[in-house]
Short mmCIF file of C-alpha atoms in Angstrom, two decimals:
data_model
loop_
_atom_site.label_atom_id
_atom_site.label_comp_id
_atom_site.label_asym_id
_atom_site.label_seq_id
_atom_site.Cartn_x
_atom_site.Cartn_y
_atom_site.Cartn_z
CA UNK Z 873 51.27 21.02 -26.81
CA UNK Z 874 49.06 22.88 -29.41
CA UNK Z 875 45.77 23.50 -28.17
CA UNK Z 876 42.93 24.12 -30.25
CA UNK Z 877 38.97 24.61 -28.13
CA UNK Z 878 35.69 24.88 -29.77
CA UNK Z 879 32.82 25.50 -28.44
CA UNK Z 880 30.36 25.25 -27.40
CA UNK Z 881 30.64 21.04 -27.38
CA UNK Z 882 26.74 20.23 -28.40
CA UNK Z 883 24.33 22.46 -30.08
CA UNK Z 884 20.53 21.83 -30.74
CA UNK Z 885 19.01 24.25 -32.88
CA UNK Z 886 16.02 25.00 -34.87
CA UNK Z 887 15.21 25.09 -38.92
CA UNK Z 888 16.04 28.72 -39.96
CA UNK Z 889 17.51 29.65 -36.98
CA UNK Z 890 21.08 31.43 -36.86
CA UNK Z 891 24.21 29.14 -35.67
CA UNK Z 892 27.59 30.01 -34.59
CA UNK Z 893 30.35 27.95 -33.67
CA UNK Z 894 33.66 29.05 -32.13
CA UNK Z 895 37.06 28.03 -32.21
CA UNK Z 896 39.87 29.29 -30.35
CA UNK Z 897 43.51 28.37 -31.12
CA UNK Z 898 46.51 29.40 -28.75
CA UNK Z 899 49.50 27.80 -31.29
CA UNK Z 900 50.26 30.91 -33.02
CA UNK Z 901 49.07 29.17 -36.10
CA UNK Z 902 48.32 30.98 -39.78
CA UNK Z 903 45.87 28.74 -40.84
CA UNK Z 904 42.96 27.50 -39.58
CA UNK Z 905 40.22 25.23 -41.07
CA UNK Z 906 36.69 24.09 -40.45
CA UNK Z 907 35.39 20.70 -41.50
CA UNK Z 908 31.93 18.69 -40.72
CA UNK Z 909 32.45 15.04 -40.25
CA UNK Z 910 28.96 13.04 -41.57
CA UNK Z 911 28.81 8.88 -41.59
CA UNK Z 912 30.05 7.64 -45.18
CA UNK Z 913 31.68 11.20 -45.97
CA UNK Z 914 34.92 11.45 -43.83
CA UNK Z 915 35.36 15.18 -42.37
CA UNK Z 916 35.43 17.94 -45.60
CA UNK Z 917 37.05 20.97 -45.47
CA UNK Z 918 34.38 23.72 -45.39
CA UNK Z 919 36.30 27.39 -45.07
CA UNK Z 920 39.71 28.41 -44.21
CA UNK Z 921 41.74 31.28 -43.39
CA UNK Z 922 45.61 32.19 -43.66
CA UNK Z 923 45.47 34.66 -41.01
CA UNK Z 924 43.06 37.38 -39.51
CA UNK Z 925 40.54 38.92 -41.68
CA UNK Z 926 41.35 35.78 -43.82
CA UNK Z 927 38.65 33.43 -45.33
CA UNK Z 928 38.74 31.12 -48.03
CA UNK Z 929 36.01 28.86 -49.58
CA UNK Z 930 36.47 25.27 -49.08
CA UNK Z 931 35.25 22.29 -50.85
CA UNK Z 932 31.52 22.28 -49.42
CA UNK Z 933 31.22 26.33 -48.01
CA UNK Z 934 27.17 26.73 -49.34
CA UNK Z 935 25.31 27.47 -46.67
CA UNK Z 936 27.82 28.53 -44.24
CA UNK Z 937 30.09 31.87 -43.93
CA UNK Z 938 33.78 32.33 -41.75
CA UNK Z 939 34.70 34.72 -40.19
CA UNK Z 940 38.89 35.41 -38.89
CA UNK Z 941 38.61 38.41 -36.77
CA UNK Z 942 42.49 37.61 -34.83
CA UNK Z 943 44.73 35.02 -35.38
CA UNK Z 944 43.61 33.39 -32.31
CA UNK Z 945 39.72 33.25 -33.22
CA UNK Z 946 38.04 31.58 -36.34
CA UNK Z 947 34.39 31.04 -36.15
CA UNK Z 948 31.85 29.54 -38.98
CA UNK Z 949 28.23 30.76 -38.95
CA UNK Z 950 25.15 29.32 -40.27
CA UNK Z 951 22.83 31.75 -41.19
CA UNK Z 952 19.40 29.79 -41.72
CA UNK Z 953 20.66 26.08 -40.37
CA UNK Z 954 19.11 23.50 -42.31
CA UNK Z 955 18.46 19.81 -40.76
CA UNK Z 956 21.11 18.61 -43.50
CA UNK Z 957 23.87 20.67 -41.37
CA UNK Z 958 23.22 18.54 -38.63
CA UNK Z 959 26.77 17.22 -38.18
CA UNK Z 960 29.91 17.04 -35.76
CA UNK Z 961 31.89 20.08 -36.68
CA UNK Z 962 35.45 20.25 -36.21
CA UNK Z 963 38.28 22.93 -36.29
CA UNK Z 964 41.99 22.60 -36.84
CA UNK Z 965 44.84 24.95 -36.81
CA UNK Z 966 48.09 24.15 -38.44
CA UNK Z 967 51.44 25.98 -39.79
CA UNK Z 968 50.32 26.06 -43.25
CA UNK Z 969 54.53 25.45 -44.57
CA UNK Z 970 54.82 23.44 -47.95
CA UNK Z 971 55.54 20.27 -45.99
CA UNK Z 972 54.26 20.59 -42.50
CA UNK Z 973 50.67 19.81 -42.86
CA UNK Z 974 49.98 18.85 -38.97
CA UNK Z 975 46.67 19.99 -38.35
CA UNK Z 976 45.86 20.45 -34.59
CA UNK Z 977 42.25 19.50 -33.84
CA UNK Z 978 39.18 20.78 -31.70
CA UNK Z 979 37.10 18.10 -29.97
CA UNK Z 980 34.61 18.75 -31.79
CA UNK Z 981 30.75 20.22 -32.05
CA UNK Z 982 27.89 18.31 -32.32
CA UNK Z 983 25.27 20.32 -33.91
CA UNK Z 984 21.57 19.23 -34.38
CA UNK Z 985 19.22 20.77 -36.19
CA UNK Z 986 15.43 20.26 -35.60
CA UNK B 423 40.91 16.40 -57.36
CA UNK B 424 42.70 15.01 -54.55
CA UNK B 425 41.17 11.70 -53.24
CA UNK B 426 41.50 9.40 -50.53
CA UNK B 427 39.81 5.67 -50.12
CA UNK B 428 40.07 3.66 -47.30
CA UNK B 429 38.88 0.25 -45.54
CA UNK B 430 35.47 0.89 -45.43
CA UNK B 431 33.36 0.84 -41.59
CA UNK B 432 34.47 -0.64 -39.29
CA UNK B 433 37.34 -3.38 -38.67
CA UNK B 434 37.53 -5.90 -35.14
CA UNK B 435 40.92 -7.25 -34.42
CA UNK B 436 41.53 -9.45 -31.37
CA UNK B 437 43.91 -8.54 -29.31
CA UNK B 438 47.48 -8.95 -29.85
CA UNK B 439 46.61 -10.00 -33.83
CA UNK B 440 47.78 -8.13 -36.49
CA UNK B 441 45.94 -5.63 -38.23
CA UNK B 442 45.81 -3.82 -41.63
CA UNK B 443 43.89 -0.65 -42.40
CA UNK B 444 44.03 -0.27 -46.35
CA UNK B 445 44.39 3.52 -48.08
CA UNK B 446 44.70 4.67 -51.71
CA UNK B 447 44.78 8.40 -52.85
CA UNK B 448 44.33 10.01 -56.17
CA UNK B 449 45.67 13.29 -57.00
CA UNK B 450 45.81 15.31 -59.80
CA UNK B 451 48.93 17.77 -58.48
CA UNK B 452 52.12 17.29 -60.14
CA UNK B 453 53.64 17.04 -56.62
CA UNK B 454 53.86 13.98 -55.11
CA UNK B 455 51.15 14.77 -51.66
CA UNK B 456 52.17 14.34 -48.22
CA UNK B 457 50.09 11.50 -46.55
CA UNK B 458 49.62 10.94 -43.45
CA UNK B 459 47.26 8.83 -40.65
CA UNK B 460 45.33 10.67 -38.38
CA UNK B 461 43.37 8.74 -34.96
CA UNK B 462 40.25 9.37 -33.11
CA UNK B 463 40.34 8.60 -29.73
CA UNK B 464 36.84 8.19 -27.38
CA UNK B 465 36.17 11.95 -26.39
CA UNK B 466 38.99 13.35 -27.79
CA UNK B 467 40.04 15.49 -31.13
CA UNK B 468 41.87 14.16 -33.98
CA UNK B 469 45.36 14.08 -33.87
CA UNK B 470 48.56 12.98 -35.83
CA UNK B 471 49.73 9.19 -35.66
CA UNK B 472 52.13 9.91 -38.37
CA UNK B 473 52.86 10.96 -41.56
CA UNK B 474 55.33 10.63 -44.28
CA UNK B 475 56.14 13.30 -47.53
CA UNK B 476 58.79 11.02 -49.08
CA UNK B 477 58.14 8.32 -51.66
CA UNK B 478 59.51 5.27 -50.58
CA UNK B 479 59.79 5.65 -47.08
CA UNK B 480 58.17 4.28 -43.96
CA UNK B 481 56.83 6.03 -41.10
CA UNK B 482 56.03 4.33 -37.78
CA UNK B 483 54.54 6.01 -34.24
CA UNK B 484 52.72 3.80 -31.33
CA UNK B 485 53.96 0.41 -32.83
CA UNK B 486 51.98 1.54 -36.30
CA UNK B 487 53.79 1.57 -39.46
CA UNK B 488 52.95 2.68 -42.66
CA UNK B 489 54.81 2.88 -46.03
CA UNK B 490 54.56 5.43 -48.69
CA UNK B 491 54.17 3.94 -51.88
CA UNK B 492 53.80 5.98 -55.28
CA UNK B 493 53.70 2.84 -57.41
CA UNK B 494 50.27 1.65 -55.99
CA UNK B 495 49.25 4.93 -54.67
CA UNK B 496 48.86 3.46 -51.47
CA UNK B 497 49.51 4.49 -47.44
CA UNK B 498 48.28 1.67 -45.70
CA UNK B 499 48.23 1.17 -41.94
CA UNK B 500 49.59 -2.08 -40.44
CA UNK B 501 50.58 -3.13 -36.89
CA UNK B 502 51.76 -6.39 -35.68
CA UNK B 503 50.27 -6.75 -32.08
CA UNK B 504 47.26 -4.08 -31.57
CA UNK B 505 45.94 -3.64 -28.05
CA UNK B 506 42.38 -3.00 -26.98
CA UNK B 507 43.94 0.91 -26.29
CA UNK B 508 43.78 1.53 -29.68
CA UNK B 509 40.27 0.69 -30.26
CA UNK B 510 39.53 4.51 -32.40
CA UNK B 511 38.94 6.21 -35.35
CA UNK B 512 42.03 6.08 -37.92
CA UNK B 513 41.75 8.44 -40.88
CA UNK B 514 44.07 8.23 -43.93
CA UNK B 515 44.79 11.80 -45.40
CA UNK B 516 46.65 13.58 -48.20
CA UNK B 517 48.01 16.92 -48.53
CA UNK B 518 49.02 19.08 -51.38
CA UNK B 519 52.11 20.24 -50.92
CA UNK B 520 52.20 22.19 -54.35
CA UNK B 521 48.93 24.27 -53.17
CA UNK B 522 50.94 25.43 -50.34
CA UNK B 523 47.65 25.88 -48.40
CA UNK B 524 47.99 23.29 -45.43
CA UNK B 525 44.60 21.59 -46.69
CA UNK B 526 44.17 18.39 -46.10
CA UNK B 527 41.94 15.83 -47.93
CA UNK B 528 40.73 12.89 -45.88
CA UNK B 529 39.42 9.31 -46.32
CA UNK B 530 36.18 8.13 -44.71
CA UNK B 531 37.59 6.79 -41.42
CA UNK B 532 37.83 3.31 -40.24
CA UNK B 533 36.44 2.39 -36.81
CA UNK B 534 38.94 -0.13 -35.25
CA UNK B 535 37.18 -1.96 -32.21
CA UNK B 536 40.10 -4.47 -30.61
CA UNK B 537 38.62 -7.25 -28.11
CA UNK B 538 40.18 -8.87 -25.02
#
């Protein structure tokens, strides 16, 4: 089975301070996505990549940057966190074919910023 | 843009009674989207329940069903006996297959809490 591991699993961290979160993907996968899941907004697509060196901007991608160094590591930074980035953050490889959109899924970060 | 709106909160189902999780999508692609249901479990990641990228037909995984239907614009989630294991997170979602990106566009979730 696809495995897709983020960490770290909680993060507490201070206004202004500098945030990143990891994911790690062993599928072999091309693309691989970040979203932020917030109560009364569903999870939204943040950045994305195709493949290493790779970013794209997603629907909500102020205030945060991607980087794809290798196909097997995406991570999404957060220069100055803000309390509004307080969030669960999750990451999701997938194929990326016209018509096999199965995402695989992290378990998440919590991130909380104070 | 793509859209997706869904039974709002949370829903509580007895168990063994019948359940219905409602989803409508909008899109402005000239493709007709893949849909698909994801599910939260406690503690875990999200992960397919199932999906379907054909107008008109049905998909089903876990004793869930779910019918693709481009009349209504509607993917909605029904099973016929749900047990308390299936007390999670189900999230409707649509994908473009015209954009040829592997994005997906979600709904807002539905918390399904089934009681003994």
């Amino acid at each position: 089975e696809a495995a897709v591991t983020q960490s770290p699993r909680n993060k507490v961290a201070v206004t202004g301070g500098k945030v990143t979160l990891s994911c790690n993907q062993t599928n072999n996968h091309n693309n691989m996505y970040w979203y932020r899941q917030d109560t009364g907004h569903g999870l939204r697509l943040i950045h994305y990549s195709y493949g290493a060196g790779s970013t794209e901007k997603g629907d909500i991608p102020d205030g945060y940057k991607a980087s794809r160094p290798s196909q097997e590591n995406f991570s999404l930074i957060l220069e100055l966190a803000t309390p509004s980035q307080t969030s669960v953050y999750f990451c999701a490889s997938g194929e990326g074919t016209i018509s096999n959109e199965r995402l695989f899924f992290g378990h998440g970060t919590k991130l909380s910023v104070l | 843009g793509d859209s997706v709106t869904q039974t709002e909160g949370q829903v509580t189902v007895s168990e063994s009674k019948s359940l219905i999780i409602n989803c409508t999508y909008s899109t402005t692609s000239i493709a007709y989207p893949n849909l698909f249901w994801y599910v939260r479990y406690p503690g875990e990641g999200l992960q397919l329940l199932l999906k379907v990228i054909t107008a008109g037909q049905k998909g089903s995984s876990r004793g869930f069903e779910a019918t693709y239907n481009k009349e209504t614009t509607s993917f909605h989630l029904q099973k016929a006996s749900v047990q308390e294991s299936d007390s999670a997170v189900y999230y409707c979602a649509l994908g473009d297959p015209g954009a040829n990106t592997g994005k997906l566009t979600f709904g807002h979730g539905t918390i399904l809490r089934v009681h003994p």
